[in-house]
PDB file of C-alpha atoms in Angstrom:
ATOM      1  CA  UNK A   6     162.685  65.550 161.420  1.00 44.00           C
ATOM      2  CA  UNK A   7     164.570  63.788 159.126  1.00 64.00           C
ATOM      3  CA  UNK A   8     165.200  59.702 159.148  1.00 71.00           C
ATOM      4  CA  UNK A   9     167.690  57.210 158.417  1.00 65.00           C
ATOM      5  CA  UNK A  10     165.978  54.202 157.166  1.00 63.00           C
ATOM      6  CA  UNK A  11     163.214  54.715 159.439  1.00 72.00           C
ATOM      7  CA  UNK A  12     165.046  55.991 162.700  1.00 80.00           C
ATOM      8  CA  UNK A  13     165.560  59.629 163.399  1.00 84.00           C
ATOM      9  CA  UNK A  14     169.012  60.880 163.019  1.00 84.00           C
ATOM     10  CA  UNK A  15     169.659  60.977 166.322  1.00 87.00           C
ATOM     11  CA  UNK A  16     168.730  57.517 166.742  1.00 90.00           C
ATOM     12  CA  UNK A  17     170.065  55.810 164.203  1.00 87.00           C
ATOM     13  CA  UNK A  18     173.793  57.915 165.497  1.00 90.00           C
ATOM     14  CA  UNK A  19     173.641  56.223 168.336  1.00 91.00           C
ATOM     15  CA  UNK A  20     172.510  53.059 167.447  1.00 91.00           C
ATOM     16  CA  UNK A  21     175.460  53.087 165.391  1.00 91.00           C
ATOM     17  CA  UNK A  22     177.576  53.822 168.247  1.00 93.00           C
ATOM     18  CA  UNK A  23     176.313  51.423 170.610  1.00 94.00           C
ATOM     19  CA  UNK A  24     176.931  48.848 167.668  1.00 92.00           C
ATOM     20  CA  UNK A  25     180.529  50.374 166.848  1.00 93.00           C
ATOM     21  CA  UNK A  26     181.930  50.449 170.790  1.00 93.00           C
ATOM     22  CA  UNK A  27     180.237  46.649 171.317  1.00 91.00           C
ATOM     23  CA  UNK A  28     182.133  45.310 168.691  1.00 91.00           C
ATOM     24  CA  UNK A  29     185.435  46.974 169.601  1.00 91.00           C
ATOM     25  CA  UNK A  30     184.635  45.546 173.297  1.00 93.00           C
ATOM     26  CA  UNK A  31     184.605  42.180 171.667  1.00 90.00           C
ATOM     27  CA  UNK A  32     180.429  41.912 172.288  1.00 89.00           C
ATOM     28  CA  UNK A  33     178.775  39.330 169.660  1.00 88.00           C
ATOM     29  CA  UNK A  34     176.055  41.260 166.616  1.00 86.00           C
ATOM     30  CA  UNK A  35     173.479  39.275 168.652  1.00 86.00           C
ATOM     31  CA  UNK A  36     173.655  39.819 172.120  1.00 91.00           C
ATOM     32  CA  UNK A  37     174.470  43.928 171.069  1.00 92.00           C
ATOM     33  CA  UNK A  38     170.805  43.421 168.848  1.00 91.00           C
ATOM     34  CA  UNK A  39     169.492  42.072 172.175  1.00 92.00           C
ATOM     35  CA  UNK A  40     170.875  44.713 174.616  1.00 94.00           C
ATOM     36  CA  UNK A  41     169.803  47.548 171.958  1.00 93.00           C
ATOM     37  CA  UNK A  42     166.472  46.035 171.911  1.00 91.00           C
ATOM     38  CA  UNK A  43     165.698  45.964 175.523  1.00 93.00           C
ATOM     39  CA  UNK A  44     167.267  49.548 175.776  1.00 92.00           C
ATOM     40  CA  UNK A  45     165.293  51.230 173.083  1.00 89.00           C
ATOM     41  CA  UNK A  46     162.041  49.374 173.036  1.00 89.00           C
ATOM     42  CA  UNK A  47     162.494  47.735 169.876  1.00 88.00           C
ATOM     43  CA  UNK A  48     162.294  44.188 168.994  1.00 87.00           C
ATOM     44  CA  UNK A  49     165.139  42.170 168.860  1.00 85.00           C
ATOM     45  CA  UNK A  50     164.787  41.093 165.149  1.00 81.00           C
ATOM     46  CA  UNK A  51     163.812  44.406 164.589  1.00 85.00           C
ATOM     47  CA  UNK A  52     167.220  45.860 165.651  1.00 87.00           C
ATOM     48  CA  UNK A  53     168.488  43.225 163.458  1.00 86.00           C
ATOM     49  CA  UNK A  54     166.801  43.767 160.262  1.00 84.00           C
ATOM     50  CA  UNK A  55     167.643  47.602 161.222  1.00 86.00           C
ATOM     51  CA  UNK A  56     171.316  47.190 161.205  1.00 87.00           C
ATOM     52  CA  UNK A  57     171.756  44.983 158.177  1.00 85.00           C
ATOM     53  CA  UNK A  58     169.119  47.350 156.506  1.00 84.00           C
ATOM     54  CA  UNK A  59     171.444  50.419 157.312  1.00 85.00           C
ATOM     55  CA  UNK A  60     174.479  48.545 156.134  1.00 85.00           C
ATOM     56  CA  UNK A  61     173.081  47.799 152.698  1.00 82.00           C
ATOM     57  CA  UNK A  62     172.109  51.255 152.122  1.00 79.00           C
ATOM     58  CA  UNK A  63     175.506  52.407 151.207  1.00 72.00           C
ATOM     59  CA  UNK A  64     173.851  55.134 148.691  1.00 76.00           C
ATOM     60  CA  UNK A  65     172.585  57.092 150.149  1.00 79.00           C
ATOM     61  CA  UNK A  66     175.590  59.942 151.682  1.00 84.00           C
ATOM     62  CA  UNK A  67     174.016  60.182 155.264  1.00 84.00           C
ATOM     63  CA  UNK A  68     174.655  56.456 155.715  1.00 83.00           C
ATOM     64  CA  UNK A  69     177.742  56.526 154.420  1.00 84.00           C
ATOM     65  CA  UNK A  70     178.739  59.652 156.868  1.00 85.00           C
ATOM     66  CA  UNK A  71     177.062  57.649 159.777  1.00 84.00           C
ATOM     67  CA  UNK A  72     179.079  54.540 159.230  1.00 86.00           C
ATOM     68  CA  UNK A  73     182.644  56.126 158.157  1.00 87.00           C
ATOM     69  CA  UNK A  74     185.564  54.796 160.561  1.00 87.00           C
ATOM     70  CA  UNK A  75     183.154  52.686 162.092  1.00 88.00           C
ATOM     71  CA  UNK A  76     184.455  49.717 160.125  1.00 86.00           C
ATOM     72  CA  UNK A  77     180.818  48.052 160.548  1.00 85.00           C
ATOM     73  CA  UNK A  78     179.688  45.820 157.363  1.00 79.00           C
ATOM     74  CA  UNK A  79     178.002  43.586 156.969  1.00 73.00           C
ATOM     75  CA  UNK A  80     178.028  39.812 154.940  1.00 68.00           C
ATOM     76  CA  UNK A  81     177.134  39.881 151.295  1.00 70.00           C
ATOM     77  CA  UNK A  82     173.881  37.903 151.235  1.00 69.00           C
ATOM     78  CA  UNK A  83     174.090  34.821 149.705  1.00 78.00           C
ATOM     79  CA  UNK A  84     170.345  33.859 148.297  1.00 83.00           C
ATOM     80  CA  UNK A  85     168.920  30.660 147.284  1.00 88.00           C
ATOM     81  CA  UNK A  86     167.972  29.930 144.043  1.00 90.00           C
ATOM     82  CA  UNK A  87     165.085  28.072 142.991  1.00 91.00           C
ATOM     83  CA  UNK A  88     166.800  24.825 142.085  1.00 93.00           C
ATOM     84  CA  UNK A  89     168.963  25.004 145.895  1.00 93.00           C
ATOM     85  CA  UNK A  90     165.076  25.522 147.424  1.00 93.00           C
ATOM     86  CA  UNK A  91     163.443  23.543 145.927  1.00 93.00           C
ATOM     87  CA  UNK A  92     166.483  20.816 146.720  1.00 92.00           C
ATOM     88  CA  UNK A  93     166.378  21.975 150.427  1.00 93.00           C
ATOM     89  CA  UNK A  94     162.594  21.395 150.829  1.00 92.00           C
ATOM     90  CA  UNK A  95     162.572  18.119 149.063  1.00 90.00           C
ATOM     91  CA  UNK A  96     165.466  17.285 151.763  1.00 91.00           C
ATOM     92  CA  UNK A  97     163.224  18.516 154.600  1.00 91.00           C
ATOM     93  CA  UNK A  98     160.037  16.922 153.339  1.00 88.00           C
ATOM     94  CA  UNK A  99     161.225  13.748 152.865  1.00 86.00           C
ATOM     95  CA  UNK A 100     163.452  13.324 156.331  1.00 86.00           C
ATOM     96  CA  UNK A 101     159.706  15.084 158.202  1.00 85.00           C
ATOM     97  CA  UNK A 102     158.031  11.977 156.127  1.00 81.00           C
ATOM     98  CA  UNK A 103     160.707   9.774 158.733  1.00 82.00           C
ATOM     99  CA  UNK A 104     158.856  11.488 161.411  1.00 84.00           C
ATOM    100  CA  UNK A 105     161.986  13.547 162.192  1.00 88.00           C
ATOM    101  CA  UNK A 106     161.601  17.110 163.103  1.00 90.00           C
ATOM    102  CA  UNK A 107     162.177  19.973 160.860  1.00 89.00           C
ATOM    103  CA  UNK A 108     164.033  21.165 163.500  1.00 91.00           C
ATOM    104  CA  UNK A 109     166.347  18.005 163.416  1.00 92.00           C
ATOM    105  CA  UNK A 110     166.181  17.553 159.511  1.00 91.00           C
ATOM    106  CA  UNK A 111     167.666  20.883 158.856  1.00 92.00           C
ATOM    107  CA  UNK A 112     170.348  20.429 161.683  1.00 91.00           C
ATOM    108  CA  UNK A 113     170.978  16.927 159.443  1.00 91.00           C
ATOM    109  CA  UNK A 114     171.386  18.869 156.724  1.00 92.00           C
ATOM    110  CA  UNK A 115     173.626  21.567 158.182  1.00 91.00           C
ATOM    111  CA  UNK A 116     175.803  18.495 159.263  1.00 91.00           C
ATOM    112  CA  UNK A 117     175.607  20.335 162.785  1.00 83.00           C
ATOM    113  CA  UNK A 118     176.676  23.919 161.345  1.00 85.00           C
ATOM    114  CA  UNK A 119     174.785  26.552 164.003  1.00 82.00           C
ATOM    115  CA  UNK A 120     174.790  28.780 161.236  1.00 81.00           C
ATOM    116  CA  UNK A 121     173.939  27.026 158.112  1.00 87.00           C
ATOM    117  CA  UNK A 122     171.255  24.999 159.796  1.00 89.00           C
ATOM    118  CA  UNK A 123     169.638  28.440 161.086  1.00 84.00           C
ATOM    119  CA  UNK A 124     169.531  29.873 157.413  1.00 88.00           C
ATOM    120  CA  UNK A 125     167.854  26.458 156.150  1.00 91.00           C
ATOM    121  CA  UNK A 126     165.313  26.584 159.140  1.00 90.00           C
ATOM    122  CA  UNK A 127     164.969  30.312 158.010  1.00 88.00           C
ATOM    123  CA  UNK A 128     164.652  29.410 154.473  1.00 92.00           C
ATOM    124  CA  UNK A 129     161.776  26.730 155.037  1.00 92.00           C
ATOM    125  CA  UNK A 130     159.836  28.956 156.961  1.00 90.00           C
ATOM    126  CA  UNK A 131     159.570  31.457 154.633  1.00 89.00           C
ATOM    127  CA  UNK A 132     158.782  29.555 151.901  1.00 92.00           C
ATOM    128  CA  UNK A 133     155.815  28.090 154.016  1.00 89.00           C
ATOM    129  CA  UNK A 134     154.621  31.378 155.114  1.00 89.00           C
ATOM    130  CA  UNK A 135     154.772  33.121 151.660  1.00 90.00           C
ATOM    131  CA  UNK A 136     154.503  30.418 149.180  1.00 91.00           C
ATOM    132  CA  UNK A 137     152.962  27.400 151.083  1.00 89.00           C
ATOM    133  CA  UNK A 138     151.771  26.176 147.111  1.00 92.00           C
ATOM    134  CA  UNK A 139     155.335  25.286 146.336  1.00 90.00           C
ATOM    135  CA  UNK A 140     155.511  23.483 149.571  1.00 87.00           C
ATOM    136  CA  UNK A 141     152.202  21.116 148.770  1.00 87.00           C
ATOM    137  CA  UNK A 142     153.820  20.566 145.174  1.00 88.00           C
ATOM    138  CA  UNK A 143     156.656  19.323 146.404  1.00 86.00           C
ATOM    139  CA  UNK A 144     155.192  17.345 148.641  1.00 82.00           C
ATOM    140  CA  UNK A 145     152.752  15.914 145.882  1.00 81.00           C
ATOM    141  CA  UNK A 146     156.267  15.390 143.469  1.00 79.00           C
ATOM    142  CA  UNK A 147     157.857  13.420 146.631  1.00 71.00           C
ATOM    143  CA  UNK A 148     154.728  11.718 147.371  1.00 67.00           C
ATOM    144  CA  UNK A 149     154.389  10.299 143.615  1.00 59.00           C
ATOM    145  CA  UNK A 150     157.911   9.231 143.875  1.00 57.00           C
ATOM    146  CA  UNK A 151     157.359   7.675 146.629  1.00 58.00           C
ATOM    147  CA  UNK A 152     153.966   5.603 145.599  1.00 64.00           C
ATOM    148  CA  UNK A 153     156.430   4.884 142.165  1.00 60.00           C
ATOM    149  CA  UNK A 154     158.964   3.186 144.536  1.00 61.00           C
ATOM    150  CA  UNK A 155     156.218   1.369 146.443  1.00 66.00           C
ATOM    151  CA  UNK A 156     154.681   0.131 143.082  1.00 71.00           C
ATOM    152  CA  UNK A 157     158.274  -0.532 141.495  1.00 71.00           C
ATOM    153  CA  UNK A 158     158.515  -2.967 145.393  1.00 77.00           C
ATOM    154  CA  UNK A 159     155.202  -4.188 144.522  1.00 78.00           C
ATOM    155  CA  UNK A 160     156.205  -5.246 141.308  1.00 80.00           C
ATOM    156  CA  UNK A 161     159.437  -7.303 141.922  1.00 83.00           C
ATOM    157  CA  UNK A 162     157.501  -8.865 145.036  1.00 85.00           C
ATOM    158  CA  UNK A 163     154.896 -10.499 142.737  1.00 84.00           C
ATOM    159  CA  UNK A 164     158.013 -11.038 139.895  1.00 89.00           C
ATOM    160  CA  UNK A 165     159.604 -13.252 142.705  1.00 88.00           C
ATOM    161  CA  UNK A 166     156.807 -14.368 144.437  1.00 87.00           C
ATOM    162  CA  UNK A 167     156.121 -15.568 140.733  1.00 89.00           C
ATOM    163  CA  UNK A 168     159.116 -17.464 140.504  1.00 89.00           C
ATOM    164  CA  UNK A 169     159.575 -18.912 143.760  1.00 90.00           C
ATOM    165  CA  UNK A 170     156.252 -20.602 142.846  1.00 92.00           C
ATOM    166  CA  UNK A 171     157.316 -21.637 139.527  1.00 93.00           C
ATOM    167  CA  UNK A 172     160.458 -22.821 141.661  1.00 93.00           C
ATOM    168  CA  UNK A 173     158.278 -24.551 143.830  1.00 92.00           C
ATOM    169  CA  UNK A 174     156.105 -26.398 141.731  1.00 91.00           C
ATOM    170  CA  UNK A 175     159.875 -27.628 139.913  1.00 94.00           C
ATOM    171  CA  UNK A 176     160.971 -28.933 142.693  1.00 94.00           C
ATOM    172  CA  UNK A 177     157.656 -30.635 144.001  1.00 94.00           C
ATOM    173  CA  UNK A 178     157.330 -32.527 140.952  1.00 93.00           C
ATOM    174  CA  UNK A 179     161.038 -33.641 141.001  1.00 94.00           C
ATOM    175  CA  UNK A 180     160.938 -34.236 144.618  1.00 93.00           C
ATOM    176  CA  UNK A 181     157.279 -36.758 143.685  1.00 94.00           C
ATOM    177  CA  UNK A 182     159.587 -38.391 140.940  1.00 94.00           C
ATOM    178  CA  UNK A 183     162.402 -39.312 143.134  1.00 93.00           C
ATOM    179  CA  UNK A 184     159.739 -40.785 145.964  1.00 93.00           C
ATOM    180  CA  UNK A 185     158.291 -42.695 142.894  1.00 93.00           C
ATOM    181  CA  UNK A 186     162.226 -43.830 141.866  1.00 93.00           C
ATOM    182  CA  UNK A 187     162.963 -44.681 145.444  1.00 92.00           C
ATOM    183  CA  UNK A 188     159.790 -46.672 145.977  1.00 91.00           C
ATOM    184  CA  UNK A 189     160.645 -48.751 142.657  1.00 92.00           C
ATOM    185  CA  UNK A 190     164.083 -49.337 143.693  1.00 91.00           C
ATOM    186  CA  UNK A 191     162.400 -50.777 146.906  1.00 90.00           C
ATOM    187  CA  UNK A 192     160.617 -52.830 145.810  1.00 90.00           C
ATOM    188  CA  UNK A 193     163.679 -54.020 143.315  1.00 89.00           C
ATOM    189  CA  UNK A 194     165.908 -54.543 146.514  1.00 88.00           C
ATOM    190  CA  UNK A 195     162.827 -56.494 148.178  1.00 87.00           C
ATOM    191  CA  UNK A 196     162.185 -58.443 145.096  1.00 86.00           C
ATOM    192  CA  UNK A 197     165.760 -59.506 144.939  1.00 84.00           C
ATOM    193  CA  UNK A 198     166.143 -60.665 149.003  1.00 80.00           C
ATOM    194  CA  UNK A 199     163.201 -62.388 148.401  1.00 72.00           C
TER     195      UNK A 199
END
């Protein structure tokens, strides 16, 4: 029996077709992955990963017949690189060191894009399922910049502290000098009534 990316001819003809006449009735990708799902068995992500799978596979001729007319395609991926993860993550960490959901950071992030904030949540997932190293090192990197900041506070706290008790001191001893000025010119205006 011969297969199409895993499902049988046969299947993956009419999975095809299901997908092909729910478009053309105006049905969204997601709620046609959920109605395949429920209909064949299959999971719903399954179906997904299926379909965008099939799509991709433009090079093989048997795809190519299946999908012809159908207009189906799919969106060219659009991956992350290292330096937009690792900028992403550092994002998330540091908003989930507020005590704000990832959840809610990524929908921050998204700056309410559905879409955009799915792919992030996506994004940070994976990375803490299949590398959850890179997730502790950045965590370590913001934590260091963080205990920098906190020591760079500490600092100018004790540089004013420092000076408000030079300050201080200043102005007690000119504050002791004009009570000693006053009390002489007291005792001038006294010695003059007198």
């Amino acid at each position: 029996m011969n297969k199409i990316n895993g499902y049988t001819e046969d299947e993956a003809r009419s999975f095809v077709q299901y997908i092909y006449a729910g478009r053309r009735a105006g049905s969204t990708l997601t709620s046609l992955f959920e109605g395949y799902a429920r209909q064949s068995g299959r999971a719903k992500g399954s179906v997904r990963n299926y379909y965008y799978a099939l799509l991709r596979s433009t090079g093989d001729e048997k795809v190519r017949a299946l999908l012809r007319g159908t207009g189906l395609k799919a969106e060219p991926i659009h991956a992350f690189s290292d330096e937009e993860t690792d900028r992403l993550l550092r994002a998330i960490l540091t908003e989930k060191s507020k005590g704000i959901s990832v959840r809610r950071a990524v929908l921050n992030l998204a700056g309410g894009d559905d879409r955009l904030m799915l792919r992030y949540q996506n994004k940070y997932r994976n990375v803490l399922a299949k590398q959850p190293e890179r997730i502790e090192k950045l965590m370590e990197e913001c934590g260091g910049a963080k205990r920098r900041v906190e020591r760079a506070i500490d600092g100018l706290y004790d540089r004013l502290a420092l000076s408000l008790r030079r300050e201080n001191a200043r102005l007690r001893a000119k504050v002791k000098k004009l009570c000693e000025e006053n009390s002489r010119l007291k005792e001038q205006m006294k010695n003059l009534h007198s």
